[in-house]
PDB file of C-alpha atoms in Angstrom:
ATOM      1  CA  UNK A1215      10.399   5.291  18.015  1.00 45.00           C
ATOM      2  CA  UNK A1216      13.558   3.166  17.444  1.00 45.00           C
ATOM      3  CA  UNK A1217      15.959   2.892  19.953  1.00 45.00           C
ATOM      4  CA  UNK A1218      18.908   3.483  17.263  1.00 44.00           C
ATOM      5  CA  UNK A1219      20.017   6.596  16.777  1.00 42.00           C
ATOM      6  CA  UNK A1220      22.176   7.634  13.565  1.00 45.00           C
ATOM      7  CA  UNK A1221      24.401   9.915  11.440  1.00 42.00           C
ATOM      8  CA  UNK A1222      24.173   9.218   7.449  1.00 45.00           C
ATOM      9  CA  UNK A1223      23.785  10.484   4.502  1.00 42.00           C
ATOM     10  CA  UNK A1224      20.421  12.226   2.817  1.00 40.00           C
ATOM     11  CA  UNK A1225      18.461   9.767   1.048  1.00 46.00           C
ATOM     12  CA  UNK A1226      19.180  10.362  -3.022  1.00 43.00           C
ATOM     13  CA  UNK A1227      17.084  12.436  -4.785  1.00 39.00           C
ATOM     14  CA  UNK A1228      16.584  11.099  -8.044  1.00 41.00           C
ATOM     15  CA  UNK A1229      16.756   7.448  -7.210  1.00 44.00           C
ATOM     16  CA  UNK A1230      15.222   6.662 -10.460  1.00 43.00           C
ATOM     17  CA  UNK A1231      17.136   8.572 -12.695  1.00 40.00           C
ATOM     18  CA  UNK A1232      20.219   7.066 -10.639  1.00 43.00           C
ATOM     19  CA  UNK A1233      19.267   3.244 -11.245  1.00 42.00           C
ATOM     20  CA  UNK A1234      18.772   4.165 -14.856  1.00 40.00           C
ATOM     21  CA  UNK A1235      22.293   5.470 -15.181  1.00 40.00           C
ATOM     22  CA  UNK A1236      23.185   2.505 -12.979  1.00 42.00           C
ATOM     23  CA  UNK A1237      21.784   0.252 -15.697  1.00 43.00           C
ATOM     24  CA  UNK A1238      23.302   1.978 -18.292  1.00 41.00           C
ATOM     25  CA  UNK A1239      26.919   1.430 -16.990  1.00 42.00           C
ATOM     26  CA  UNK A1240      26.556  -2.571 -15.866  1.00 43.00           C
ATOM     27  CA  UNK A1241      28.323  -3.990 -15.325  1.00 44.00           C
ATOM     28  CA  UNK A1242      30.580  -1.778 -13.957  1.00 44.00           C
ATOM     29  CA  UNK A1243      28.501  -0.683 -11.289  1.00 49.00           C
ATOM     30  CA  UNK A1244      29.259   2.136  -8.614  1.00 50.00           C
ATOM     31  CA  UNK A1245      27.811   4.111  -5.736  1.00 53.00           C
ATOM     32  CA  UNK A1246      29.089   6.472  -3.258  1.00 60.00           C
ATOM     33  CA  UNK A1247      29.409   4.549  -0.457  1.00 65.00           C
ATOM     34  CA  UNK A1248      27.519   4.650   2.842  1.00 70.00           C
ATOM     35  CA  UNK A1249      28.608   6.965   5.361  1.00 71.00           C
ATOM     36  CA  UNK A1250      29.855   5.818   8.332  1.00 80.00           C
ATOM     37  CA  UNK A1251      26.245   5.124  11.186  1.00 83.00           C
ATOM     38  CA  UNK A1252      26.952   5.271  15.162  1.00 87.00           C
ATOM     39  CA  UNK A1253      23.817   3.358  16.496  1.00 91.00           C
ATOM     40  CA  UNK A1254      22.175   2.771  20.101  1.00 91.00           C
ATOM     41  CA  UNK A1255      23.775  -0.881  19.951  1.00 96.00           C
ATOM     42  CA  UNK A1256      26.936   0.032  18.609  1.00 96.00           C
ATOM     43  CA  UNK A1257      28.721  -0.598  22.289  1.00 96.00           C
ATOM     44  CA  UNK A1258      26.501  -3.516  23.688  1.00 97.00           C
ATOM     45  CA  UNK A1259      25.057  -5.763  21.042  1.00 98.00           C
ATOM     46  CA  UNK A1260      27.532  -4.758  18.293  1.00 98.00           C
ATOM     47  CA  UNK A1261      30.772  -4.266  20.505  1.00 97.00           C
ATOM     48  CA  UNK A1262      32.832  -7.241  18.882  1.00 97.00           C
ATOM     49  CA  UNK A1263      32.230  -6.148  15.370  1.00 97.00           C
ATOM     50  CA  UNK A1264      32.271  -1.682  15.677  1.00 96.00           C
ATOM     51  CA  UNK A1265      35.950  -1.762  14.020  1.00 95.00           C
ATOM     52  CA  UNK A1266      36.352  -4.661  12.046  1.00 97.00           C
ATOM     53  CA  UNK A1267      36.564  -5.016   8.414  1.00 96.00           C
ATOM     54  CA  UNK A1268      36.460  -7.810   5.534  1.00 97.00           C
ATOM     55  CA  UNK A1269      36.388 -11.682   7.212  1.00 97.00           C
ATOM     56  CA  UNK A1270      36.659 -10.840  10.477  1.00 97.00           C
ATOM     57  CA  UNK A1271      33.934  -8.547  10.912  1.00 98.00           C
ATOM     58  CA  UNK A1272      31.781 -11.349   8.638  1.00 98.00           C
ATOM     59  CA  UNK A1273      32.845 -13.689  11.159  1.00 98.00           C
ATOM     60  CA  UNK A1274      31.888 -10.964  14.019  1.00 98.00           C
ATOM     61  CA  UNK A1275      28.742 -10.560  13.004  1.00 98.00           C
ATOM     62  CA  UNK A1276      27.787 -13.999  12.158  1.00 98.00           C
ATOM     63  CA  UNK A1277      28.729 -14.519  15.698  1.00 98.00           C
ATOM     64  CA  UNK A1278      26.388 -11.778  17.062  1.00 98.00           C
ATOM     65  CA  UNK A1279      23.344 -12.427  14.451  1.00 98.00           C
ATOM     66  CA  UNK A1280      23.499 -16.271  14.938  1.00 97.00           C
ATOM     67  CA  UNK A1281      21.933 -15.779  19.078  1.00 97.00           C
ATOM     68  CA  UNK A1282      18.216 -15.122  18.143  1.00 97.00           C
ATOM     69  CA  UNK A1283      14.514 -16.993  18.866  1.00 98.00           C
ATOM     70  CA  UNK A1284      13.721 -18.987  15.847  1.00 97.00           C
ATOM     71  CA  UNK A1285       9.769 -19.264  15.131  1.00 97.00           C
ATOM     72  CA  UNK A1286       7.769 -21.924  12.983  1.00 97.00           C
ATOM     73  CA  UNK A1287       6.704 -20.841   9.523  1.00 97.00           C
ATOM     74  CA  UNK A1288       2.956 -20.768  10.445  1.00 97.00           C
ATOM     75  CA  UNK A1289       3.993 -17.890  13.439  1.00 98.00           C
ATOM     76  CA  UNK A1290       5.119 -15.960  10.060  1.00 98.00           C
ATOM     77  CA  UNK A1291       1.586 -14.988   9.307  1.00 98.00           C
ATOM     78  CA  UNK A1292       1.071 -13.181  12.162  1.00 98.00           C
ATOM     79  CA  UNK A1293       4.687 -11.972  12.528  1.00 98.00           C
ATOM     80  CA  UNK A1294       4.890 -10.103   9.389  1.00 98.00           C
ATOM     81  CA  UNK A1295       1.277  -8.376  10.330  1.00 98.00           C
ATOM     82  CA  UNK A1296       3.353  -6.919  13.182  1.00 98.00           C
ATOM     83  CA  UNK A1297       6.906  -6.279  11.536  1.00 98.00           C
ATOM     84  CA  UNK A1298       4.899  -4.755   8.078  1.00 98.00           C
ATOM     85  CA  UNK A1299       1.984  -2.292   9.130  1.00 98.00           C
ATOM     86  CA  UNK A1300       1.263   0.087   7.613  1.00 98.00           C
ATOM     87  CA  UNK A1301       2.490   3.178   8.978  1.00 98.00           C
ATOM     88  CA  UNK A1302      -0.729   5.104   8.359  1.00 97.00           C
ATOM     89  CA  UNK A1303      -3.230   2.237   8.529  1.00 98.00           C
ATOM     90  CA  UNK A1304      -3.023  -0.052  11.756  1.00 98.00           C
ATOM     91  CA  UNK A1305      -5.531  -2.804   9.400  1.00 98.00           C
ATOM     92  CA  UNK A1306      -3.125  -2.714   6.906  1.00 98.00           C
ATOM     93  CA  UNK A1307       0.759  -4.758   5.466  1.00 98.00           C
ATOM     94  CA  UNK A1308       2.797  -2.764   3.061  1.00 98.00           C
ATOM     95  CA  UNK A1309       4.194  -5.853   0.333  1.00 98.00           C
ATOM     96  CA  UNK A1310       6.935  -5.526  -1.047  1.00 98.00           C
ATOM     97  CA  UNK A1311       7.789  -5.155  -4.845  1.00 98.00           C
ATOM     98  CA  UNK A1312       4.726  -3.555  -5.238  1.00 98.00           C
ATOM     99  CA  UNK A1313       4.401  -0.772  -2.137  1.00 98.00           C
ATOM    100  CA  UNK A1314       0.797  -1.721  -2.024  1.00 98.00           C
ATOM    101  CA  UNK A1315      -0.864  -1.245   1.612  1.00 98.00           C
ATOM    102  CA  UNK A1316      -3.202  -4.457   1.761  1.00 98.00           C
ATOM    103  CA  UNK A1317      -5.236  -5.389   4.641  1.00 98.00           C
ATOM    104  CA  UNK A1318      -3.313  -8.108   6.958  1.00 98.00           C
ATOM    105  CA  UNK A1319      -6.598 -10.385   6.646  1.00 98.00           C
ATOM    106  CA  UNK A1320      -5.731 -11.095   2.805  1.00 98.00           C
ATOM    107  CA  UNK A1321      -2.995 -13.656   4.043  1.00 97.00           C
ATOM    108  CA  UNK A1322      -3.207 -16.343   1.778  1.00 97.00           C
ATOM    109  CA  UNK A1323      -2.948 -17.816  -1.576  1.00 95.00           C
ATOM    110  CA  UNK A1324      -5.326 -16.595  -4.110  1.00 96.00           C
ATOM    111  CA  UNK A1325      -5.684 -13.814  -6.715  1.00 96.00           C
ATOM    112  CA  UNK A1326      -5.746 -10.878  -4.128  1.00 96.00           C
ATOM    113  CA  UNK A1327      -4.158 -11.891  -1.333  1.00 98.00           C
ATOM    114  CA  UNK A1328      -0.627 -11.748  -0.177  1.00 98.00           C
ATOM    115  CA  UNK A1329       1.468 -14.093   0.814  1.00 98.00           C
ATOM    116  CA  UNK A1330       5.378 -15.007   2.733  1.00 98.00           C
ATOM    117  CA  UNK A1331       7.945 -13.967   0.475  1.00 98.00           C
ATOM    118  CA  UNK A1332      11.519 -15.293   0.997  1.00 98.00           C
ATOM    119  CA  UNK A1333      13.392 -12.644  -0.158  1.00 98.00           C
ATOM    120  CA  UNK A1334      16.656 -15.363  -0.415  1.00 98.00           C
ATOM    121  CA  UNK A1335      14.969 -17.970  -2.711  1.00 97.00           C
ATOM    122  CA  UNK A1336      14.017 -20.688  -0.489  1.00 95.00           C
ATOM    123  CA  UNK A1337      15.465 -23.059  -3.404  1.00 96.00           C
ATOM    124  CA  UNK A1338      18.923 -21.667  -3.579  1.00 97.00           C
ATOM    125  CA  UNK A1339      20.095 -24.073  -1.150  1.00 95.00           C
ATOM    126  CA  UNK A1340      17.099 -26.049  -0.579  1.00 95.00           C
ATOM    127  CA  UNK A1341      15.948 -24.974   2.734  1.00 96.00           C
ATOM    128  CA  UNK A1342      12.408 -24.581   1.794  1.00 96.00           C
ATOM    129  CA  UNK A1343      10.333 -23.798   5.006  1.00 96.00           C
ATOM    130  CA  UNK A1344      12.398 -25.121   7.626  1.00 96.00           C
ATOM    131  CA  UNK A1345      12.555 -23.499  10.780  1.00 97.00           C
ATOM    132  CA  UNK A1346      15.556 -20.775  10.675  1.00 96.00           C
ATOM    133  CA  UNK A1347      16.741 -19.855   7.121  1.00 97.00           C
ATOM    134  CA  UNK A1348      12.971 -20.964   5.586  1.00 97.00           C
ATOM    135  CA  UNK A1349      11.320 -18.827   8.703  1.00 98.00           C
ATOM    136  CA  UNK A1350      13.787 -16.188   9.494  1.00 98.00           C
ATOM    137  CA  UNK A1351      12.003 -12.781   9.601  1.00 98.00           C
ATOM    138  CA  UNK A1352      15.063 -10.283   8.487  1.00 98.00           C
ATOM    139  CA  UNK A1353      14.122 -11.941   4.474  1.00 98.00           C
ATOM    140  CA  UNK A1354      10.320 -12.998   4.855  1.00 98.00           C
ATOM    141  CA  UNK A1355       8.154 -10.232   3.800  1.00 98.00           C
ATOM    142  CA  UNK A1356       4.243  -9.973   2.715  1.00 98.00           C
ATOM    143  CA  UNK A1357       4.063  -9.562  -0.991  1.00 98.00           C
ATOM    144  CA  UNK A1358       1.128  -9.521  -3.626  1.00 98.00           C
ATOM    145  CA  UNK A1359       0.525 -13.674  -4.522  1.00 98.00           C
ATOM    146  CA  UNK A1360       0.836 -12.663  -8.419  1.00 98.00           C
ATOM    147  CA  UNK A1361       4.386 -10.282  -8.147  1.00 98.00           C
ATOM    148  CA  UNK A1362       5.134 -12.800  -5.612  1.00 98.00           C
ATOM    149  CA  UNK A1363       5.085 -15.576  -8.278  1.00 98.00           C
ATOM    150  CA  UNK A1364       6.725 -13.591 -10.993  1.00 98.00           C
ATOM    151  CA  UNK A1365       9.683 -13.331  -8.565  1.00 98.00           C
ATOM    152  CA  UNK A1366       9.897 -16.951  -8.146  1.00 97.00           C
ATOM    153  CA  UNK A1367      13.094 -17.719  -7.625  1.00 97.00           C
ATOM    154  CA  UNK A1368      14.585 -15.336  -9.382  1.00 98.00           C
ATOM    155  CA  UNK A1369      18.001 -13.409  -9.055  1.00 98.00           C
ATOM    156  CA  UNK A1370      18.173 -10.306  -8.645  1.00 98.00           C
ATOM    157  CA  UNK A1371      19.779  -7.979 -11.555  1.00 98.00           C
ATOM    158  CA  UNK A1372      18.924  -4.298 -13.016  1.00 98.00           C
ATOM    159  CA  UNK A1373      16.283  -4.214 -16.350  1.00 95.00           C
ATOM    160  CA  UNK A1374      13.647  -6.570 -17.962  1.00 97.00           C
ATOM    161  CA  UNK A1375       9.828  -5.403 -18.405  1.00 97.00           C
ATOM    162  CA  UNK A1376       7.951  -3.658 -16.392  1.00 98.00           C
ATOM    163  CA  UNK A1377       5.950  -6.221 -13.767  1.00 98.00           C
ATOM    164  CA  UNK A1378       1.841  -6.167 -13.856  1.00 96.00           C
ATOM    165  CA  UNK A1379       0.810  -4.157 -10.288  1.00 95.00           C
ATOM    166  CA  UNK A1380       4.796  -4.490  -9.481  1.00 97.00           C
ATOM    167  CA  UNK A1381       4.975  -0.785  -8.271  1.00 97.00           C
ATOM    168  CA  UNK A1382       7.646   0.120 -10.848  1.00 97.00           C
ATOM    169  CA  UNK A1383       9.689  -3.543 -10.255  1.00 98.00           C
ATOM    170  CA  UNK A1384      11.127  -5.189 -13.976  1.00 98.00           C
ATOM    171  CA  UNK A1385      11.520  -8.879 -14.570  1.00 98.00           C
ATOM    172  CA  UNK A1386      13.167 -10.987 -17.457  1.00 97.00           C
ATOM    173  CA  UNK A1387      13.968 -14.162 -17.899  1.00 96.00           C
ATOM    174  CA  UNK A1388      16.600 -14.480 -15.726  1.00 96.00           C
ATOM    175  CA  UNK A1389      16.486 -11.575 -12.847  1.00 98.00           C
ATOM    176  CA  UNK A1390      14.229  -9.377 -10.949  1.00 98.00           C
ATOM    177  CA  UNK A1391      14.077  -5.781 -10.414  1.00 98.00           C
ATOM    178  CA  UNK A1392      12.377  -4.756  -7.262  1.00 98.00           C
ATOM    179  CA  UNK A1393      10.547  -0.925  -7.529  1.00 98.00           C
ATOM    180  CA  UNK A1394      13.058   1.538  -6.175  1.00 97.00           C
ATOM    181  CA  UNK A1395      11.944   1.796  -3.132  1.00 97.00           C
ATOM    182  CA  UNK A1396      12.711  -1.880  -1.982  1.00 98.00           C
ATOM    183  CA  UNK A1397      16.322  -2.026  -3.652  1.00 98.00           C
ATOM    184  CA  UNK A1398      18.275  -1.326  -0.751  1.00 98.00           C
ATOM    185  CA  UNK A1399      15.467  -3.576   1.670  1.00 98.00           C
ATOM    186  CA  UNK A1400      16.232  -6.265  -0.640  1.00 98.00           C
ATOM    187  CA  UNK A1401      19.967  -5.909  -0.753  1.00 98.00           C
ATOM    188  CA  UNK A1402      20.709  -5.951   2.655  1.00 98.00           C
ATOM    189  CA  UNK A1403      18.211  -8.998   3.681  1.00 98.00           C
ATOM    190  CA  UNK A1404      20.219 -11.153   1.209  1.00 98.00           C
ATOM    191  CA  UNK A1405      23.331 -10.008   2.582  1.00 98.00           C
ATOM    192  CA  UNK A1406      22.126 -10.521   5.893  1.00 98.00           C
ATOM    193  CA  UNK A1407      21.095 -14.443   5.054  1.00 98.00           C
ATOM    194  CA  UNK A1408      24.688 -14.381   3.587  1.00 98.00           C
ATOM    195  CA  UNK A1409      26.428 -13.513   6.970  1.00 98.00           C
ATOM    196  CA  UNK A1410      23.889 -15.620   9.026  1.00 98.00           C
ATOM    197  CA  UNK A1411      24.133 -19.024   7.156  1.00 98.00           C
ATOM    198  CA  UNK A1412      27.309 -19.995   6.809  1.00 96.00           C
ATOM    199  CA  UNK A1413      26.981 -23.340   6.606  1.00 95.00           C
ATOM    200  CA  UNK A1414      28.096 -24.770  10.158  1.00 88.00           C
ATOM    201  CA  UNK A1415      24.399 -25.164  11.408  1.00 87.00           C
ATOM    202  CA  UNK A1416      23.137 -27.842   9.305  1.00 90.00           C
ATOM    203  CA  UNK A1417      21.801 -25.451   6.182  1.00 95.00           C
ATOM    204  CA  UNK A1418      23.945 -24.615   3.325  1.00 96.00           C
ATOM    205  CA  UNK A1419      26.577 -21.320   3.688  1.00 97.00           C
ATOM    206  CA  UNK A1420      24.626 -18.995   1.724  1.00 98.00           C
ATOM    207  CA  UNK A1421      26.539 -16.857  -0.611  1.00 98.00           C
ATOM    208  CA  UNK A1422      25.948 -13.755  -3.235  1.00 98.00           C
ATOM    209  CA  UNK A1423      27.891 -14.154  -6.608  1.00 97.00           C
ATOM    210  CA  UNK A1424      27.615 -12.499  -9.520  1.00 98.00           C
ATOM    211  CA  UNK A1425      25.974 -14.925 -11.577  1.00 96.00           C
ATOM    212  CA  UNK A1426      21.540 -14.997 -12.338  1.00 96.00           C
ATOM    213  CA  UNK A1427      20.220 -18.425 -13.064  1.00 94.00           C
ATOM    214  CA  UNK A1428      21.849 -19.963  -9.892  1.00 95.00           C
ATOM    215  CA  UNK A1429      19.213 -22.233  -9.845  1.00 92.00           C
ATOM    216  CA  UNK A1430      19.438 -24.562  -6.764  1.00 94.00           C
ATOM    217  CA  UNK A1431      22.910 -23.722  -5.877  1.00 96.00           C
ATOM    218  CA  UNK A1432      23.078 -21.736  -2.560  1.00 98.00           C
ATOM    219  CA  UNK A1433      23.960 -18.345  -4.255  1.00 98.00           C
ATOM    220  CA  UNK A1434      22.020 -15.166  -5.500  1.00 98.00           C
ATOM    221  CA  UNK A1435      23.525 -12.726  -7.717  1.00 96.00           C
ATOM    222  CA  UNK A1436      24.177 -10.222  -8.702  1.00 97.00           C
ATOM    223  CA  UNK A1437      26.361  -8.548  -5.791  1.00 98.00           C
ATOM    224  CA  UNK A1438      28.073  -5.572  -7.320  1.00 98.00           C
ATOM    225  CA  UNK A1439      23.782  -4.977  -8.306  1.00 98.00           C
ATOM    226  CA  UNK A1440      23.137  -5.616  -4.535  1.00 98.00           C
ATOM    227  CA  UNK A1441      25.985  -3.651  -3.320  1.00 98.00           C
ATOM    228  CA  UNK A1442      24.586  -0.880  -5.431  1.00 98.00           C
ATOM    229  CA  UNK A1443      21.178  -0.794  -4.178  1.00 98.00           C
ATOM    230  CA  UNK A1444      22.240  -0.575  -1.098  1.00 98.00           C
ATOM    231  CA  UNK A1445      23.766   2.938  -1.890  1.00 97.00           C
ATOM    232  CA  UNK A1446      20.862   3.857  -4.030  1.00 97.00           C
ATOM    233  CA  UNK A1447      18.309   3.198  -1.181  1.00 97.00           C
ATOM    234  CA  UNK A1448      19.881   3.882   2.745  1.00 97.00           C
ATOM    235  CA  UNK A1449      17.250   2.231   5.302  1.00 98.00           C
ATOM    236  CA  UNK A1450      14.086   3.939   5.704  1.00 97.00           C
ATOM    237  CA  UNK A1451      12.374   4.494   9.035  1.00 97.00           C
ATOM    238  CA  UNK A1452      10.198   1.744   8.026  1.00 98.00           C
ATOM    239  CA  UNK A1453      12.715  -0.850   7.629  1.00 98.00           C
ATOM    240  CA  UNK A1454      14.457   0.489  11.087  1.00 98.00           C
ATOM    241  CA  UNK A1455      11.039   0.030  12.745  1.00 98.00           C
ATOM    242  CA  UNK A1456      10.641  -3.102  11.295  1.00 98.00           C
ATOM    243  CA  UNK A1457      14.005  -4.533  12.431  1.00 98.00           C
ATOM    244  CA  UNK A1458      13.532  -3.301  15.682  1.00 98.00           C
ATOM    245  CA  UNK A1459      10.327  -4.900  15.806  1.00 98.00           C
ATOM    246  CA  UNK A1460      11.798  -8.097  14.979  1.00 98.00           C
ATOM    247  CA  UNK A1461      14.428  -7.785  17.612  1.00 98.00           C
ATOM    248  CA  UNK A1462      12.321  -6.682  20.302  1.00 98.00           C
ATOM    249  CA  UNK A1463       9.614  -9.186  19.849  1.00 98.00           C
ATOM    250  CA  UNK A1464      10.319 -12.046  17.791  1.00 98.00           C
ATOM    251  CA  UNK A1465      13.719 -13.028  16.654  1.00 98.00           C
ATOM    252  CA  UNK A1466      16.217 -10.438  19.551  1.00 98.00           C
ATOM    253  CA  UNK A1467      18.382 -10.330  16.542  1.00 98.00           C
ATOM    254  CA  UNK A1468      19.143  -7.594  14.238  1.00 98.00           C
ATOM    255  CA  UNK A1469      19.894  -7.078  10.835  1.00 98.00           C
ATOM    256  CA  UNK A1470      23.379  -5.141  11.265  1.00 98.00           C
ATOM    257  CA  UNK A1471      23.344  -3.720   7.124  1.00 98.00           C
ATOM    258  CA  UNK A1472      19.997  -1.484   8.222  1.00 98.00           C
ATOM    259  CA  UNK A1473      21.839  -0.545  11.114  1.00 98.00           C
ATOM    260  CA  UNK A1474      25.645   0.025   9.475  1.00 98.00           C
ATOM    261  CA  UNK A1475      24.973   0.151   5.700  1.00 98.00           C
ATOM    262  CA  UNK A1476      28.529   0.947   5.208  1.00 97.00           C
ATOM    263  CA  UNK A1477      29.428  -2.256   6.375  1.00 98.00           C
ATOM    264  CA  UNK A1478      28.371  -3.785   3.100  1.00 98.00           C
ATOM    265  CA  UNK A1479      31.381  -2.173   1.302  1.00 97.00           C
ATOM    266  CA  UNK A1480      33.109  -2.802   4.802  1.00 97.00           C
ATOM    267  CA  UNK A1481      33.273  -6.829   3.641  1.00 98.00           C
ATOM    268  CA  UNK A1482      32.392  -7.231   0.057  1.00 97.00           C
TER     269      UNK A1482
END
């Protein structure tokens, strides 16, 4: 069981109906927000942030995230066998965009298999593979090889066509759409790179926008999108476990948006 404890709101209802209405209204997007979280870590690891708002809790938290055990990209395999399982089957990753539970030995690259998705584009802001933003476990997840390549590099933005064995995710020519039940996931691991990589460790200060087609440029859009998501979709007890796992075993950092989603609207 995790070691945070919380207060928040009920998970919506009709999440799907909600992102439809959502699309409906961009760009003027809106959520309720996130209800305020008291956490296990809220008077230890998150003592110089619990209080803060706009820059200064950024800089806070940057400060607090930035202290973790980097690991090499080949230590990701095994990794995300750990920080993924399947709940109900020990054998088994769930990937992302698609929900599907896959057996961890299917690591790889073809048809079939799945395979390290950087949830931040490794090519906005070129960092590829290297050892912290290109192996940092709070955006790397398993995902199918196929949806995984439809992503590509991809912003992120509501609509498009519906994505073959995507589990409900949309794509166009310019945006992705994960399924509902990875908006918020993916939301608050890009806002997490955001407010780990600022720039002042030798990798480019990551940054969301609200632009799609940022290409190469060290941004991913669309925030107010993001920001959404993260209302639509509050942390599930699979992606508490799965930051605790990463902060117990691997990286002893957390991702503080699955612990305090309201801190999202707290600084953007």
């Amino acid at each position: 069981m995790s070691a945070t404890t919380r207060m928040r709101r009920c998970r919506p209802v009709a999440l799907a109906t909600a992102a439809l209405l959502i699309g409906l209204a961009a760009p003027a997007l809106t959520a309720t927000p996130a209800a305020a979280t008291t956490t296990a870590y809220d008077s230890t690891y998150y003592k110089n942030a619990v209080g803060k708002t706009g820059t200064s809790l950024k800089s806070s938290l940057h400060t607090i995230i930035s202290t973790q055990t980097k690991i090499s990209y080949s230590a990701v395999w095994n990794a995300l066998k750990a920080t993924d399982q399947d709940p109900n089957n020990s054998g088994n990753v769930i990937l992302l965009y698609s929900g599907v539970s896959r057996s961890k030995s299917l690591n790889g690259g073809d048809v079939g298999d799945w395979n390290r998705e950087h949830t931040w584009a490794k090519s906005h802001g070129g960092f590829g593979e290297a050892t912290g933003p290109g192996t940092d476990l709070h955006h790397l997840r398993p995902a199918d090889v196929q949806v995984n390549s439809i992503r590509g590099n991809l912003d992120f933005d509501n609509g498009g066509s519906s994505v073959t064995n995507g589990g409900g995710s949309r794509v166009d020519s310019d945006s992705f759409e994960p399924r509902d039940a990875d908006k918020g996931d993916v939301a608050r691991m890009i806002l997490y790179m955001a407010v780990r990589y600022d720039g002042g460790d030798g990798f480019a200060d990551l940054e969301p926008n609200e632009k799609v087609s940022n290409g190469s440029t060290p941004y991913i859009g669309k925030l107010s999108v993001l920001k959404a998501w993260n209302e639509l979709d509050p942390p599930s007890a699979f992606e508490e476990r799965r930051n605790q796992v990463i902060y117990d075993t691997y990286q002893h950092n957390r991702n503080p948006f699955i612990d305090h989603p309201e801190w999202v609207e707290a600084i953007w």
